Coordinates of C-alpha atoms and ligand atoms in Angstrom, one line a residue:
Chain O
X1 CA 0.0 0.0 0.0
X2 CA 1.1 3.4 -0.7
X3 CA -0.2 6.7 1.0
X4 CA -1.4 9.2 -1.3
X5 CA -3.0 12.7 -0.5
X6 CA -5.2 14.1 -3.2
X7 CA -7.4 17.2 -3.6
X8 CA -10.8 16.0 -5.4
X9 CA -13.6 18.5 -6.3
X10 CA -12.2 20.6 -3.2
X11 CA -11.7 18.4 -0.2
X12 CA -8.5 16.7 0.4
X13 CA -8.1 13.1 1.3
X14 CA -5.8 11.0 2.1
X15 CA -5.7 7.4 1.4
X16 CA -3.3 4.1 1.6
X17 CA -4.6 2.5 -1.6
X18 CA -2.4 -0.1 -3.8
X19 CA 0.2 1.0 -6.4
X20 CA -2.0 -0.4 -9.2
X21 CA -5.2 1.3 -8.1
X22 CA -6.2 3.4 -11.0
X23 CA -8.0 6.8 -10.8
X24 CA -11.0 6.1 -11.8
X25 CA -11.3 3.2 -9.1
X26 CA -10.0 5.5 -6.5
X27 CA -12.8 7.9 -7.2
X28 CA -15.5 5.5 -7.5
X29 CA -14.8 3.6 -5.2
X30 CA -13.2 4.8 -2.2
X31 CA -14.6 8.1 -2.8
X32 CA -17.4 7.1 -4.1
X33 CA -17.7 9.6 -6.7
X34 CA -19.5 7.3 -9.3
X35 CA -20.7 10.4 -11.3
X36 CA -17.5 9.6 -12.9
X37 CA -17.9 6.6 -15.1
X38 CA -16.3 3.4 -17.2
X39 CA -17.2 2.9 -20.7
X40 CA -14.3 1.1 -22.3
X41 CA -11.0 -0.9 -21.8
X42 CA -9.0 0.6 -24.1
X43 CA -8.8 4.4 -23.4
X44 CA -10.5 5.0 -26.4
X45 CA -14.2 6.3 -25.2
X46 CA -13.4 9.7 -22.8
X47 CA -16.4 8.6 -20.3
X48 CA -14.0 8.6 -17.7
X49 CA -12.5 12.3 -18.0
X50 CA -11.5 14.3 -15.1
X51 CA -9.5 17.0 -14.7
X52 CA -5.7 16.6 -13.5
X53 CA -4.2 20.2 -12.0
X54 CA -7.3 21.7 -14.1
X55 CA -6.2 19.8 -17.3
X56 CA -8.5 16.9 -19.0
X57 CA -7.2 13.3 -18.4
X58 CA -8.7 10.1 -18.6
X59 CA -9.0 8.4 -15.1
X60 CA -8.9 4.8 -16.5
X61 CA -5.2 5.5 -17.7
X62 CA -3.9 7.2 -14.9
X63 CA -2.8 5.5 -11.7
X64 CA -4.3 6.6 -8.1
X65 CA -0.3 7.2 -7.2
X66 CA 0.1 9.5 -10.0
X67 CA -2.7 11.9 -8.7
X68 CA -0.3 12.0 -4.9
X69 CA -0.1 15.8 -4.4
X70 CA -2.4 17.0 -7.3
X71 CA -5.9 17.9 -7.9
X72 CA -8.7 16.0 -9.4
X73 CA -12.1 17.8 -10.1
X74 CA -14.9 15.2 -11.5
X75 CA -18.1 16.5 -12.7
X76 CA -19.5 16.5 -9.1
X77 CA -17.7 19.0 -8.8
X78 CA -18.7 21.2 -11.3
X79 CA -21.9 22.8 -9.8
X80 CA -22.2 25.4 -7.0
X81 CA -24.3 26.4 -4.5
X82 CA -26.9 24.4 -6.1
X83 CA -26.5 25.5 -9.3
X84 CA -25.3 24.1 -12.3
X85 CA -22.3 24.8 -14.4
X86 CA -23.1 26.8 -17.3
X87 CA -21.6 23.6 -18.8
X88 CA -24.1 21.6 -17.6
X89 CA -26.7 24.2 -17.8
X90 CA -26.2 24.5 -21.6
X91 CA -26.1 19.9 -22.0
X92 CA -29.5 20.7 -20.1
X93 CA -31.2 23.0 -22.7
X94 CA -29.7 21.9 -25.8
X95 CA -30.7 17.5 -25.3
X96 CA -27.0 16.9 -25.4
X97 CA -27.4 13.8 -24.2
X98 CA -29.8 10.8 -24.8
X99 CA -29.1 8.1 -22.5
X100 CA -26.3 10.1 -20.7
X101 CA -23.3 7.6 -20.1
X102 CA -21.1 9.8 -21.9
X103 CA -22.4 12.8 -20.4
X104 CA -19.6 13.5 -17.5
X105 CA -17.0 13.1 -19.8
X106 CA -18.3 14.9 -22.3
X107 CA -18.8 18.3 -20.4
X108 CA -15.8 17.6 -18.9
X109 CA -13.4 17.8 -22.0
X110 CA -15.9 20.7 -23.4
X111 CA -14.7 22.4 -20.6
X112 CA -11.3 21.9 -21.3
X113 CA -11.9 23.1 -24.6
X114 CA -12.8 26.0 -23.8
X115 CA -9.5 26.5 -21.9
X116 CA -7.5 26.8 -24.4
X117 CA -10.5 28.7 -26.7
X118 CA -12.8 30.8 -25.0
X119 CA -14.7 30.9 -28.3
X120 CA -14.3 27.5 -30.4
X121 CA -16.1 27.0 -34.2
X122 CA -17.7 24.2 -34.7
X123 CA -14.6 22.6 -36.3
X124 CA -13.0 22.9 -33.1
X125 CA -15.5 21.8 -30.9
X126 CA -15.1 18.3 -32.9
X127 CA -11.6 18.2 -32.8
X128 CA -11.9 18.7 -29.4
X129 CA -13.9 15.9 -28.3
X130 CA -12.6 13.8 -30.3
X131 CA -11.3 11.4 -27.5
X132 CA -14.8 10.8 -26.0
X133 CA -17.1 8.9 -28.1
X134 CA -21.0 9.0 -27.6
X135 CA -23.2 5.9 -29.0
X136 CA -26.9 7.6 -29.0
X137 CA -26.9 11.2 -30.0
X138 CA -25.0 11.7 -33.3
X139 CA -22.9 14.3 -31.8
X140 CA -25.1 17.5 -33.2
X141 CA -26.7 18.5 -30.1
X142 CA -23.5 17.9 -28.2
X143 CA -21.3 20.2 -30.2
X144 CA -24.7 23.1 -30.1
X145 CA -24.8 23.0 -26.5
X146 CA -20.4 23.3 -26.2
X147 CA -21.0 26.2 -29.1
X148 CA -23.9 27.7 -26.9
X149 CA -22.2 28.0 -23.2
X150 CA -19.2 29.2 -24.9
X151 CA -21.8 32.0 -26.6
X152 CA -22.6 31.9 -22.9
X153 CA -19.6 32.3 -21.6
X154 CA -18.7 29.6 -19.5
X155 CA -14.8 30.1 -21.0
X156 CA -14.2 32.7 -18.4
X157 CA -15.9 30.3 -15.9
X158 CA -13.0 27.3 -17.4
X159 CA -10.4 29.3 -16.7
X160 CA -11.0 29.6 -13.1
Chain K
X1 CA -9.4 -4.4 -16.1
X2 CA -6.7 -3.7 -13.8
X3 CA -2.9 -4.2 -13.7
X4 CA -1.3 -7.0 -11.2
X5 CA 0.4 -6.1 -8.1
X6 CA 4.2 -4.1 -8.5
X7 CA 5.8 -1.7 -6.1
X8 CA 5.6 1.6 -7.1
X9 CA 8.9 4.0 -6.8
X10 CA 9.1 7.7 -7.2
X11 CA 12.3 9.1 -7.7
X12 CA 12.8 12.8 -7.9
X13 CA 16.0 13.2 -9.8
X14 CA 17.8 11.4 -12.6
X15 CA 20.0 10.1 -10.7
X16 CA 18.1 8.5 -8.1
X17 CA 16.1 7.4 -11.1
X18 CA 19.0 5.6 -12.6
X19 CA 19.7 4.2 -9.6
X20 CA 16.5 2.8 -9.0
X21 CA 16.4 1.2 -12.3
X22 CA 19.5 -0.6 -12.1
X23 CA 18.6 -2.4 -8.4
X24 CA 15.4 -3.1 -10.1
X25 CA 17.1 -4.6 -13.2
X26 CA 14.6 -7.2 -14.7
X27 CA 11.6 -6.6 -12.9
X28 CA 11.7 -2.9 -13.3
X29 CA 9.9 -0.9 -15.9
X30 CA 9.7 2.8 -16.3
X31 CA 6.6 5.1 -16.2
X32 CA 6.1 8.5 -18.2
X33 CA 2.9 9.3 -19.2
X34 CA 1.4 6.0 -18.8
X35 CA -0.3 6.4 -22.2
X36 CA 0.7 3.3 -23.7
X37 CA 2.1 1.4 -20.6
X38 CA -1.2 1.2 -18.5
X39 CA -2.7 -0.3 -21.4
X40 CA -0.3 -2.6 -21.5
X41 CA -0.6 -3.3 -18.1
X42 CA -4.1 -3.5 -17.7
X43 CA -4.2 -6.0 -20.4
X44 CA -1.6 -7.9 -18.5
X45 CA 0.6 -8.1 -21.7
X46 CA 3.2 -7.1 -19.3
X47 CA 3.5 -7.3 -15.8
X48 CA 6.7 -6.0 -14.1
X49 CA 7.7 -6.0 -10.2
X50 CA 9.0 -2.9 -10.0
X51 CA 7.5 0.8 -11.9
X52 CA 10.0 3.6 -11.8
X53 CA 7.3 6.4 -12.8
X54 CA 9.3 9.6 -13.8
X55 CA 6.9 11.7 -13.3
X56 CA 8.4 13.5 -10.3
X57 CA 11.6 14.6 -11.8
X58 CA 12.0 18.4 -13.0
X59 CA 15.0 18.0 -15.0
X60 CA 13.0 16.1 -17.4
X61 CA 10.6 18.3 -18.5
X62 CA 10.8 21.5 -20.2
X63 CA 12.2 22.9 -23.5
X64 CA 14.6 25.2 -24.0
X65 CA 17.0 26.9 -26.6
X66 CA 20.8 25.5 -26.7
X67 CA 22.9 27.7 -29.3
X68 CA 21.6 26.4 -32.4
X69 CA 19.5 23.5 -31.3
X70 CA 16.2 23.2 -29.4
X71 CA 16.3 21.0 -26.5
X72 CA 12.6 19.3 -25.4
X73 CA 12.9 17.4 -21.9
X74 CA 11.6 13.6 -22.5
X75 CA 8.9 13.9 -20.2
X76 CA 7.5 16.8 -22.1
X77 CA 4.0 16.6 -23.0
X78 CA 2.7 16.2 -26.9
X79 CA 0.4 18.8 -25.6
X80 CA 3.4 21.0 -24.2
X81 CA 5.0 20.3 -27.9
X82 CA 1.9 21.7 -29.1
X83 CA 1.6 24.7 -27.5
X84 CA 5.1 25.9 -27.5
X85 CA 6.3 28.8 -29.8
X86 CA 9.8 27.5 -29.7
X87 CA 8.5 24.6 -31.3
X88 CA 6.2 26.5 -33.7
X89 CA 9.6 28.8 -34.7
X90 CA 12.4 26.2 -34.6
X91 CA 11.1 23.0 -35.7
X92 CA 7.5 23.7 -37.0
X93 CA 6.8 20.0 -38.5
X94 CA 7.3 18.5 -34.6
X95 CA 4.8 21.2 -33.1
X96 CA 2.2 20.2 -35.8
X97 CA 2.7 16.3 -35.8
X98 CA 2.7 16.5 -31.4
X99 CA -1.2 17.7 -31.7
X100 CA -2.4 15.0 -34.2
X101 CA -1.4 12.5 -31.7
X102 CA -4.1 10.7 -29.9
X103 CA -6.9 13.2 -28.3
X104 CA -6.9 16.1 -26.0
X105 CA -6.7 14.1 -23.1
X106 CA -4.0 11.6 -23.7
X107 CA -1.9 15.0 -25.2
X108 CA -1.9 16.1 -21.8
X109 CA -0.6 13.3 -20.2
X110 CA 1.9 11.6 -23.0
X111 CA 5.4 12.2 -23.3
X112 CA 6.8 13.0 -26.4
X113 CA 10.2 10.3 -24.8
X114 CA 7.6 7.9 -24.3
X115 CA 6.0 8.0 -27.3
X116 CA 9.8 7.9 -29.1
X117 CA 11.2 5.0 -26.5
X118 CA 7.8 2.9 -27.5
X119 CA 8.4 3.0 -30.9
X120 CA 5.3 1.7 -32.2
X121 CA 5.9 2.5 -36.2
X122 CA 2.4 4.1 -36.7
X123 CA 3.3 6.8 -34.0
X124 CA 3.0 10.2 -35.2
X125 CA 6.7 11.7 -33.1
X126 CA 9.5 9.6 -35.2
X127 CA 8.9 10.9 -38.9
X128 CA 9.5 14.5 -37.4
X129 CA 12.2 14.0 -35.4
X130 CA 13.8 11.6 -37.8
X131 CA 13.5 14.3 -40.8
X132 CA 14.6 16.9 -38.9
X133 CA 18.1 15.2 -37.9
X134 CA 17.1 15.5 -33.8
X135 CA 20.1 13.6 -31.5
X136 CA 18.9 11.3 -28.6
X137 CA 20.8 11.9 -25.0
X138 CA 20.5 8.9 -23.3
X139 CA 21.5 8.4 -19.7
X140 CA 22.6 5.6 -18.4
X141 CA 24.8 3.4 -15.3
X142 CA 28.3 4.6 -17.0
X143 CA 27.2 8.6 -17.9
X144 CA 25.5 10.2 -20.9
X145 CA 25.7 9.1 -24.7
X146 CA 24.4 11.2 -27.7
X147 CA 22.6 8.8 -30.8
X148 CA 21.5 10.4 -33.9
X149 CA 17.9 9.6 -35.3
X150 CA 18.8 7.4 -37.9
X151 CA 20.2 5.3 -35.2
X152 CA 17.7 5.6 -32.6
X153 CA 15.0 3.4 -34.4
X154 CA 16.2 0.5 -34.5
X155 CA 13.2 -2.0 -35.3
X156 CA 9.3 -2.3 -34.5
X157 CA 9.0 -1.5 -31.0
X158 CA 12.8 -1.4 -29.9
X159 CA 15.3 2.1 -29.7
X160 CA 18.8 2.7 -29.3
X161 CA 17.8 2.6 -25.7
X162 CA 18.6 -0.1 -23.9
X163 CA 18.1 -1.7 -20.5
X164 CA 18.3 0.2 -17.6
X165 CA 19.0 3.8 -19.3
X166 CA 16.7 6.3 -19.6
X167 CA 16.1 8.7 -22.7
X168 CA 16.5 12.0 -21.2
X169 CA 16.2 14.5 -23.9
X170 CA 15.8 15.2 -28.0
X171 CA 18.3 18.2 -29.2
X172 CA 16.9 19.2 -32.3
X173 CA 18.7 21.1 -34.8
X174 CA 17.0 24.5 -35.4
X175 CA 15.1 24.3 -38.5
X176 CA 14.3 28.5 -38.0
X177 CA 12.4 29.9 -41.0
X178 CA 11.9 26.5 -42.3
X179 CA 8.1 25.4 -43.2
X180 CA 6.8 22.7 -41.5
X181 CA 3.7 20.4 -42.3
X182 CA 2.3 16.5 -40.8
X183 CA 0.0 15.3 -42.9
X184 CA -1.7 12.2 -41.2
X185 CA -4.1 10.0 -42.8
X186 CA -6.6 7.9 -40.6
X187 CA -9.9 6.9 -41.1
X188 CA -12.0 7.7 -37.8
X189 CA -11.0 9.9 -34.9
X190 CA -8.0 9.2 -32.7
X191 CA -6.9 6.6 -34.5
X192 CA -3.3 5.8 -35.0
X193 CA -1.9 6.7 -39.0
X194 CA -2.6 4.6 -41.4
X195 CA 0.3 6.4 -43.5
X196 CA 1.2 10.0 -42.2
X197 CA 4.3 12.1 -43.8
X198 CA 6.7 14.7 -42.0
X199 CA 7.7 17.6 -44.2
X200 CA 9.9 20.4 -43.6
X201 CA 10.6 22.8 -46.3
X202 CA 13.3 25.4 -46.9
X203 CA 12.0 27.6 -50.1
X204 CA 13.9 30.6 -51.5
X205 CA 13.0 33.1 -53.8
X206 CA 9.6 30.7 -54.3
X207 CA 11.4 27.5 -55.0
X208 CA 12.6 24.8 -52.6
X209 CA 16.0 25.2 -51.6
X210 CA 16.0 22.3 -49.0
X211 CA 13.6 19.9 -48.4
X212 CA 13.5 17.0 -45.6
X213 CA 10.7 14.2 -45.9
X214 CA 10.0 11.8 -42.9
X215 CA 7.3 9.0 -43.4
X216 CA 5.1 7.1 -40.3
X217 CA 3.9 3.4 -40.8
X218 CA 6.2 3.1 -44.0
X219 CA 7.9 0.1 -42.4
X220 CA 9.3 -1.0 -38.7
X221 CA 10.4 1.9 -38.2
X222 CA 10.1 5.7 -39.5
X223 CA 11.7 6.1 -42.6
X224 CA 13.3 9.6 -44.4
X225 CA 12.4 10.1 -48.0
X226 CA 15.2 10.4 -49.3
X227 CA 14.7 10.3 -53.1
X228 CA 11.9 12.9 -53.0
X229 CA 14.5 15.3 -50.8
X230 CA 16.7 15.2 -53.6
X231 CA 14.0 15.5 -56.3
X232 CA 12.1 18.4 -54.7
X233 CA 15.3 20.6 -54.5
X234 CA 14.6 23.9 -57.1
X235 CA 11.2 23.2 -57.7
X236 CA 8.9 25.8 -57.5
X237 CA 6.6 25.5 -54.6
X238 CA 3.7 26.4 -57.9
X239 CA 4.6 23.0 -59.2
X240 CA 6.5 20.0 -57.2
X241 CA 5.7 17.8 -61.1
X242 CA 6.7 14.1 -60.4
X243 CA 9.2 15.2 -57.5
X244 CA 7.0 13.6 -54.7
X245 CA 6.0 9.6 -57.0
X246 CA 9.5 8.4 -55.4
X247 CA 8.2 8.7 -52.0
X248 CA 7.3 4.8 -51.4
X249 CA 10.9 3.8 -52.6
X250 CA 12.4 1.7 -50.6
X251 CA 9.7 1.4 -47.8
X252 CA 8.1 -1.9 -46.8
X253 CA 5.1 -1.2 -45.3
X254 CA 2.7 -4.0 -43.5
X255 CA -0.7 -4.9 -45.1
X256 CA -3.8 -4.9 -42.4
X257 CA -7.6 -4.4 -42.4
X258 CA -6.7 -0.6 -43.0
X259 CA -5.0 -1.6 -46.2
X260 CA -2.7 -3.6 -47.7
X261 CA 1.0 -2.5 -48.7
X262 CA 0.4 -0.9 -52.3
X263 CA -2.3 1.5 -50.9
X264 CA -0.1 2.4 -48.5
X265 CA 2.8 2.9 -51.0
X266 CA 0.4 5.0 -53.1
X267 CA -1.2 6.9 -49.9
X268 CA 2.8 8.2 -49.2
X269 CA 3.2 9.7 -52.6
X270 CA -0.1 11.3 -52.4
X271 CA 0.3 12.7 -48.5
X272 CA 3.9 13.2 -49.4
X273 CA 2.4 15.9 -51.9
X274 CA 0.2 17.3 -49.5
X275 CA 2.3 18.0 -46.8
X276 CA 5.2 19.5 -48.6
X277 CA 2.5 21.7 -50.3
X278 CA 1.1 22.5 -47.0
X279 CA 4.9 22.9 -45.5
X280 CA 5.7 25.5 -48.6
X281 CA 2.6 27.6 -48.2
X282 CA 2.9 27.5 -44.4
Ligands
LIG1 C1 -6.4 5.6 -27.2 C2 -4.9 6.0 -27.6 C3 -4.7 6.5 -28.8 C4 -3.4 6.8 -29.2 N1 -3.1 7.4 -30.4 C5 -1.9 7.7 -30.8 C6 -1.6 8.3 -32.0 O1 -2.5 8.6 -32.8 N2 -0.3 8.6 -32.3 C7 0.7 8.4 -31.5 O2 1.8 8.7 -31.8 N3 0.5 7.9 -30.2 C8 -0.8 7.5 -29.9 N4 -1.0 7.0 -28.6 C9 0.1 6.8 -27.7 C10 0.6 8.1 -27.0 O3 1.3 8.9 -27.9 C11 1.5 7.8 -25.8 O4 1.5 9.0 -25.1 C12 2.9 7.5 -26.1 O5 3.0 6.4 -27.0 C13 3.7 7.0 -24.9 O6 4.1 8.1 -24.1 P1 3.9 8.0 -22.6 O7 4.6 9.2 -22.0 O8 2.5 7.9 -22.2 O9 4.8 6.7 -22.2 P2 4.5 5.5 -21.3 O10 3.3 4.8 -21.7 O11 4.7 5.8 -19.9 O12 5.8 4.6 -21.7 C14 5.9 4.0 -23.0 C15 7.1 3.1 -23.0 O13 8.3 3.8 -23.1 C16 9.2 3.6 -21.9 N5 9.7 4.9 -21.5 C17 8.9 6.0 -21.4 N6 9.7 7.1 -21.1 C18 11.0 6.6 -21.1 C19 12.3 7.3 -21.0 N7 12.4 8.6 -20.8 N8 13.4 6.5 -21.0 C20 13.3 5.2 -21.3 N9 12.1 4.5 -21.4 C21 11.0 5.2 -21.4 C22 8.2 2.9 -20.9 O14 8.9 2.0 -20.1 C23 7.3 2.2 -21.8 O15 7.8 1.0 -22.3 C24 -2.3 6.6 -28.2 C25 -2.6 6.1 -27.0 C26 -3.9 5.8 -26.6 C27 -4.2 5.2 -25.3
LIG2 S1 -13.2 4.4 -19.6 FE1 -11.5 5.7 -19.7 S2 -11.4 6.1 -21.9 FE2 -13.0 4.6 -21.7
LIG3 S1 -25.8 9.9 -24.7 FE1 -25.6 7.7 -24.8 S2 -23.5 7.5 -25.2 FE2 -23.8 9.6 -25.4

């Protein structure tokens, strides 16, 4: 077992968990932060993205040990005070999702998007999501709502 | 699924990093960005004692002017690659080729060494580096040894680098003013090149003064183009004519369910074109 100490969605905690624990156990399962979720085996799918020192990772290829001394935020994070994340807000009012499995994921990489590009086309929305795959919706009314809380704003709100 | 049980050591500097890999001789395996070894390990393909994760050491990371050469720390991200204007001014064709690779998300986490130590011949890092003459420093038990490119690759999968030494930085000649275009050809999103060419362009008075070629998944391991180099040198960048068809010489690239070895030979003329079109505008 190895100690680790790691910041998620605010509140630090430290854990003894084994070397080959990876992330997206951890957070599931001793944290029981299950809002963050496992769609693949390969890496390939993006269901499982969280953000590493504010940058988008995915939790199924990162090991718990790696993550000592940083900080994780998972899309139960994302809202405050009650209130969603214009990120959120904006997957809401646009029927971004249909049955949702990609959904934490998905906001979570469109919110690193707009880190980089407080104003993305459409052509960069794609490109930017390209890692996190989505079997129901066709993609259309994902890339709207990204387009829409970027319109919105929520860049200033990904910087933070 | 999950990888088996290993100890899990976290050096802080080279050296202790060195040190740590030679005790751990056999058993040990080193970690960068985990981007292709957790797969690995989770598919239990491989399943060391010992991981040596790199992650902690500073020295490693980072890029930074030396004289005439850029120097990019191994454990530099392909999104740090990316985003740097060094890279952009210096050594353009790298820059462009380090954000085709993968996704967002496994950009932020690979290393550019990790991706050149794996070697896997459809990565997108070794046609860039290879055309643009970059020197390996590798670090090992008995000090510090320099390897150029063309002796770096070695065959699918293996590198100049060999058991316990690490690959600690690429010093890459400074292409400055130079154009620089990767033109990757895949078939769905994040998927590894099918064929993908390097180009980096030197054009005077609007023809090609100097022209370097690098080709991805041409072989077992990334090849330079050399015929074409020749071939491309006072053409106007208005009309390459038949100075790209040699670009498949020589290769031997596999056949699999994303095409079989003439496509691919025909794909590299064709993105050969396209890129050191792309490279000359650019
Ligand atoms: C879904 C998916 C898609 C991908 N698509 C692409 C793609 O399109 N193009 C592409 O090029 N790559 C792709 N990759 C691979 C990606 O580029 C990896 O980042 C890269 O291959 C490995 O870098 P890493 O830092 O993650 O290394 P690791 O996975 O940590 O290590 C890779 C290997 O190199 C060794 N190693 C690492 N660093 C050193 C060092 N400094 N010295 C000695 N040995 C070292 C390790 O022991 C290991 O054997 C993809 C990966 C995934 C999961
Ligand atoms: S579960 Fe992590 S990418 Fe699919
Ligand atoms: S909404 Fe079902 S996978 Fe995207």
């Amino acid at each position: 077992m190895t100690r680790i100490s790691v910041t998620v969605d605010g509140v630090k905690y430290s854990d003894d968990v084994e070397p080959r624990t990876l992330l997206v156990h951890y957070l599931r399962e001793n944290l029981g932060k299950v809002g963050t979720v496992i769609g693949c085996d390969t890496s390939n799918c993006g269901a499982c993205t969280v953000h590493l020192d504010g940058r988008s990772v995915k939790a199924c290829n990162v090991l718990a040990v790696q993550a000592d001394g940083h900080e994780v935020t998972t899309i139960e994070g994302l809202a405050e005070g009650g209130q969603l994340h214009p990120m959120q807000q904006a997957f809401h009012e646009h029927h971004a999702l249909q049955c949702g499995y990609c959904t934490p994921g998905m906001i979570m990489q469109a919110i690193d998007i707009l880190k980089d590009n407080a104003s993305p086309s459409e052509e960069q929305i794609r490109a930017g999501l390209e890692g996190n795959l989505c079997r129901c919706t066709g993609y259309h009314n994902i890339v709207k709502a990204v387009s829409a809380a970027a319109e919105a704003g929520a860049g200033s709100k990904a910087g933070e | 699924m999950i990888p088996a049980s290993f100890e899990y050591l976290a050096p802080t500097s080279l050296a202790d990093a060195l040190s740590a890999l030679a005790e751990a001789g056999d058993e040990g395996k080193v970690l960068a960005g985990g981007q292709s070894l957790l797969p690995v390990l989770r598919m239990r393909l491989n399943a060391p004692e010992k991981v040596i994760d790199l992650g902690r050491i500073e020295e490693l990371r980072g890029i930074r002017e030396d004289g005439d050469h850029l120097v990019i720390g191994a454990m530099t991200t392909h999104a740090d690659v990316a985003a740097s204007d060094l890279v952009w001014e210096h050594a353009a064709v790298l820059a462009d080729a380090a954000a085709e690779v993968a996704d967002p998300q496994i950009r932020h986490r690979g290393t550019i060494g990790g991706a050149l130590v794996h070697a896997d011949p459809a990565g997108d890092l070794g046609a860039p580096v290879l055309a643009l003459d970059a020197e390996f420093v590798i670090a090992g038990p008995g000090g510090e040894r320099t390897v150029a490119a063309a002796d770096f690759f070695v065959d699918l999968f293996e590198t100049a680098v060999e058991d316990g030494e690490l690959l600690t930085a690429i010093r890459i000649p400074k292409h400055t003013g130079w154009g620089g275009h990767y033109e990757k050809f895949v078939r769905v999103a994040h998927q590894w090149s099918i064929v993908a060419v390097a180009a980096a362009v030197r054009v005077e008075d609007g023809a090609i003064a100097e022209a370097k070629v690098g080709l991805t998944n041409m072989g077992s391991t990334p090849l330079r183009a050399a015929a074409v180099e020749s071939a491309l040198v006072g053409r106007s960048t208005g009309d390459l004519g038949d100075a790209c068809s040699a670009a498949a010489d020589g290769t031997n690239p596999p056949s699999d369910l994303n095409g079989d070895a003439e496509y691919r030979k025909h794909l590299a003329t064709v993105l050969t074109k396209r890129a050191v079109l792309a490279a000359a505008g650019g």
